[in-house]
Coordinates of C-alpha atoms in Angstrom, one line a residue:
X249 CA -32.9 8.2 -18.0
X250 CA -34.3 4.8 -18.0
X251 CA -38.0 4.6 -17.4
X252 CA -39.0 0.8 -15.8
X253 CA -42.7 -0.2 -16.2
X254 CA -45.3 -0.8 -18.8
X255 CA -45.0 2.7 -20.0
X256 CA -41.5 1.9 -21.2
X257 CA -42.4 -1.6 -23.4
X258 CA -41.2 -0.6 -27.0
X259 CA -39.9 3.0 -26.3
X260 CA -36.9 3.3 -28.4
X261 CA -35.9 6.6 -26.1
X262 CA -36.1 4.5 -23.2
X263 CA -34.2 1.5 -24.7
X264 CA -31.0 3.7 -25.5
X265 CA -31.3 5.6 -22.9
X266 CA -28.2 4.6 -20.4
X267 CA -29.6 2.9 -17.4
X268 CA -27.3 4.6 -14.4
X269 CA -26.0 8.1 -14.8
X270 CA -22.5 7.6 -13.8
X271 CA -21.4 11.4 -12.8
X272 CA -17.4 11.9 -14.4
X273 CA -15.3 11.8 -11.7
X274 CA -12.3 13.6 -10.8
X275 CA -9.3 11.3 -10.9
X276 CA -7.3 13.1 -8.6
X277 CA -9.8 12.3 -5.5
X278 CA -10.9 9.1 -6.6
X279 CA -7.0 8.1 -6.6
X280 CA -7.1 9.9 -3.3
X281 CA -9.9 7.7 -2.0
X282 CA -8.4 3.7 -3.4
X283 CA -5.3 5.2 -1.6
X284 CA -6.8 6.1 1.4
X285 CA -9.1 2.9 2.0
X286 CA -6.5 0.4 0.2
X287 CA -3.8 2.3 2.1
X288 CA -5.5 1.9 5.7
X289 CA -6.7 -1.9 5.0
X290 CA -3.3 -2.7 4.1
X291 CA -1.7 -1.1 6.9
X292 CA -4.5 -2.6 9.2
X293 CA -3.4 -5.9 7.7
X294 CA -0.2 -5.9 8.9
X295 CA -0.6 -4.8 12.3
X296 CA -3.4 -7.9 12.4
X297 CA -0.4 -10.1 11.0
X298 CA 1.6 -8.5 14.1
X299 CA -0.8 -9.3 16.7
X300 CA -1.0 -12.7 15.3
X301 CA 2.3 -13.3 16.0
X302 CA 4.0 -12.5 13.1
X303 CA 6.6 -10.3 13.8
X304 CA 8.2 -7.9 11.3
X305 CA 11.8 -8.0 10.2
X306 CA 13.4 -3.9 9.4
X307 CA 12.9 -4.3 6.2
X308 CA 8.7 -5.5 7.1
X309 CA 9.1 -2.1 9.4
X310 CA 10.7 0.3 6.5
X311 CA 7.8 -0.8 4.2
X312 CA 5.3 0.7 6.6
X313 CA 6.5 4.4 5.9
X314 CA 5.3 5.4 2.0
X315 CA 1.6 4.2 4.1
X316 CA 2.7 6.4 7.1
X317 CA 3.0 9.1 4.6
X318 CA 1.1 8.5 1.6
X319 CA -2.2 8.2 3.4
X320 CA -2.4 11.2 5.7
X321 CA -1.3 13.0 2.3
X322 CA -4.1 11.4 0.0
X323 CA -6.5 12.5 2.5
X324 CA -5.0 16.3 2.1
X325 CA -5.6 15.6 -1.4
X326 CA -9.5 15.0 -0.2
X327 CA -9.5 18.0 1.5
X328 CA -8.0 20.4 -1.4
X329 CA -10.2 19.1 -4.2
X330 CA -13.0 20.6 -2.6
X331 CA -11.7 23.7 -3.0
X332 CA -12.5 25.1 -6.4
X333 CA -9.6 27.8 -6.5
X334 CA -7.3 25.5 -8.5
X335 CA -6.0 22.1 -9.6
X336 CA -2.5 22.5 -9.1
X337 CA -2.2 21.7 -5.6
X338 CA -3.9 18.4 -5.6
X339 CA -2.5 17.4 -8.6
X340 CA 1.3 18.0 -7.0
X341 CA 0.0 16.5 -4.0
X342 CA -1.2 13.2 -5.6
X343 CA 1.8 13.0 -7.6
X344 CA 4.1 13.4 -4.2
X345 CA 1.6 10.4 -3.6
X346 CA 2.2 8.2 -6.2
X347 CA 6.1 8.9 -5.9
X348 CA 6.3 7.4 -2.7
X349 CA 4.1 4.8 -2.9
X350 CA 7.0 4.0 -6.0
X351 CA 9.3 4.3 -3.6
X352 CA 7.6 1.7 -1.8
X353 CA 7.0 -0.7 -4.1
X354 CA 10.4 -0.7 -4.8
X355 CA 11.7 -1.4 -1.1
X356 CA 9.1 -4.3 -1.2
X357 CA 10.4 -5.6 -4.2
X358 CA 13.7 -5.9 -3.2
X359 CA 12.5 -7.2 0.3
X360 CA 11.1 -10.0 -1.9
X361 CA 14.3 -9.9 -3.8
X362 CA 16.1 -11.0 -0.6
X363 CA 13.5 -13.5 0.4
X364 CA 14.0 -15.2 -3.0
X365 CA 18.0 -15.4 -2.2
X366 CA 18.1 -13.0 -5.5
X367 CA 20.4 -10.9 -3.4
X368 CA 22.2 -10.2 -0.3
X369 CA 19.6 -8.4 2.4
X370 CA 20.9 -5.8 4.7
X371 CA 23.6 -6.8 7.5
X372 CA 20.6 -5.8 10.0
X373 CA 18.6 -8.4 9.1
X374 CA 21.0 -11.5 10.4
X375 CA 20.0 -14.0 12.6
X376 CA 20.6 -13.2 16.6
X377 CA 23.2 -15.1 18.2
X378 CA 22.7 -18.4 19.2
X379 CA 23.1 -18.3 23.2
X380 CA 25.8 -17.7 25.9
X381 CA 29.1 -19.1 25.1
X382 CA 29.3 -18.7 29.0
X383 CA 27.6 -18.3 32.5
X384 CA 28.6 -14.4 32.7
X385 CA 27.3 -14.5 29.0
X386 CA 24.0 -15.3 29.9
X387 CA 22.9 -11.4 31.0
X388 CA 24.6 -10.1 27.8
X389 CA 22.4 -12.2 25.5
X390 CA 18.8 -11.9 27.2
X391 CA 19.7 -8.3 26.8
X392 CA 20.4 -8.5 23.2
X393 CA 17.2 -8.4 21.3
X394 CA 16.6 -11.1 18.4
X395 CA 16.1 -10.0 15.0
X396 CA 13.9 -11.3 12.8
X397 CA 15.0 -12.9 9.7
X398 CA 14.5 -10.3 6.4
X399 CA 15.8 -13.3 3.8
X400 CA 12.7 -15.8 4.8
X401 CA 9.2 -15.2 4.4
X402 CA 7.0 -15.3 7.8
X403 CA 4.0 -16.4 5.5
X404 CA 2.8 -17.3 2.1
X405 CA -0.5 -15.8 1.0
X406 CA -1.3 -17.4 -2.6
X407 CA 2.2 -18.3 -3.0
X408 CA 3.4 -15.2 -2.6
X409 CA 5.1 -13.3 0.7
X410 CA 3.6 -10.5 2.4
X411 CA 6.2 -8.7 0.8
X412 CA 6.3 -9.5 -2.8
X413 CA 2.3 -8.7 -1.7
X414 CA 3.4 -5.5 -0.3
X415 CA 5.0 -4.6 -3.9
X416 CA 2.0 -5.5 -5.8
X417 CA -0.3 -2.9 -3.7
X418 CA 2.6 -0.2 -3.7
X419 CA 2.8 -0.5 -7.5
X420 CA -1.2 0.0 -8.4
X421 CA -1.3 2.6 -5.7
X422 CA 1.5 4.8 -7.2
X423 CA 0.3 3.6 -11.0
X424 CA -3.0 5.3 -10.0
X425 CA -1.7 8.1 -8.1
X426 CA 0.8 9.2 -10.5
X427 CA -1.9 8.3 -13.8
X428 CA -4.3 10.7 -11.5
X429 CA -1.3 13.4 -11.3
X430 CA -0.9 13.8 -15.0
X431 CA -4.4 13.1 -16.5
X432 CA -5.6 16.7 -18.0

């Protein structure tokens, strides 16, 4: 340990000595934790982007689930590495983790895919109509509700949409997840 003060002045001990004893952690939980806390301000993010005003298209909506999942099961993971009995169960559990935060990534990559007119989106995601063709059509449409466009980006952060965003965080949280998974 690393002695401070006049004592230590041209100790070689204290001058190899590492100056913070970092414990070895156990990648499974800290991989449990980034998910949980990167998860939840992510996930926080976009309902603050909601009440905002900026309103999510199905695809926006579809991305939300591998965090609907994926955290309550990383903190599970919290829970059973605790438990000294055995490895195994984390381990799947993480893994599980990192699998659908894959899944994930890839749904937000190809939501970003549509935005970049790379592809064709879903037929869900067209615009609604664009008014009554006629008095008596006037109920039908306020009762149809208006879609929000998945092929254009509400907002650009850094160039990028929240979606190509949204792919970025998926990937690193399932690269770490799954990494955690198989480390032995």
């Amino acid at each position: 340990m690393l002695r401070l003060g006049p004592e230590s002045v041209g100790d070689p001990a204290a001058m190899r000595a590492p100056a913070v004893s970092i414990p070895k952690s156990d990648p499974v939980r800290v991989a449990a934790i980034l998910v949980v806390l990167v998860g939840t301000a992510t996930i926080a993010g976009a309902w603050i982007f909601e009440l905002m005003g900026y309103a999510p298209c199905p695809l926006c909506l579809d991305q939300r689930l591998p965090y609907y999942a994926g955290i309550p099961l990383a903190a599970v993971v919290l829970v059973t590495t605790r438990r000294a009995e055995g490895r195994r169960l984390p381990r799947a559990l993480i893994g599980l983790v990192g699998l659908l935060f894959l899944y994930g990534a890839s749904l937000a990559a190809y939501h970003a895919g549509v935005e970049w007119k790379l592809w064709a989106g879903p037929s869900d995601c067209a615009v609604g109509t664009g008014g009554p063709s006629a008095t008596g059509g006037l109920l039908d449409s306020l009762n149809e509700a208006v879609l929000i466009r998945c092929d254009e980006p509400a907002l650009l952060v850094f160039g990028l949409s929240l979606a190509a965003w949204n792919a970025v965080i998926s990937l690193a949280l399932s690269a770490v997840s799954l990494r955690a998974a198989l480390l032995r």
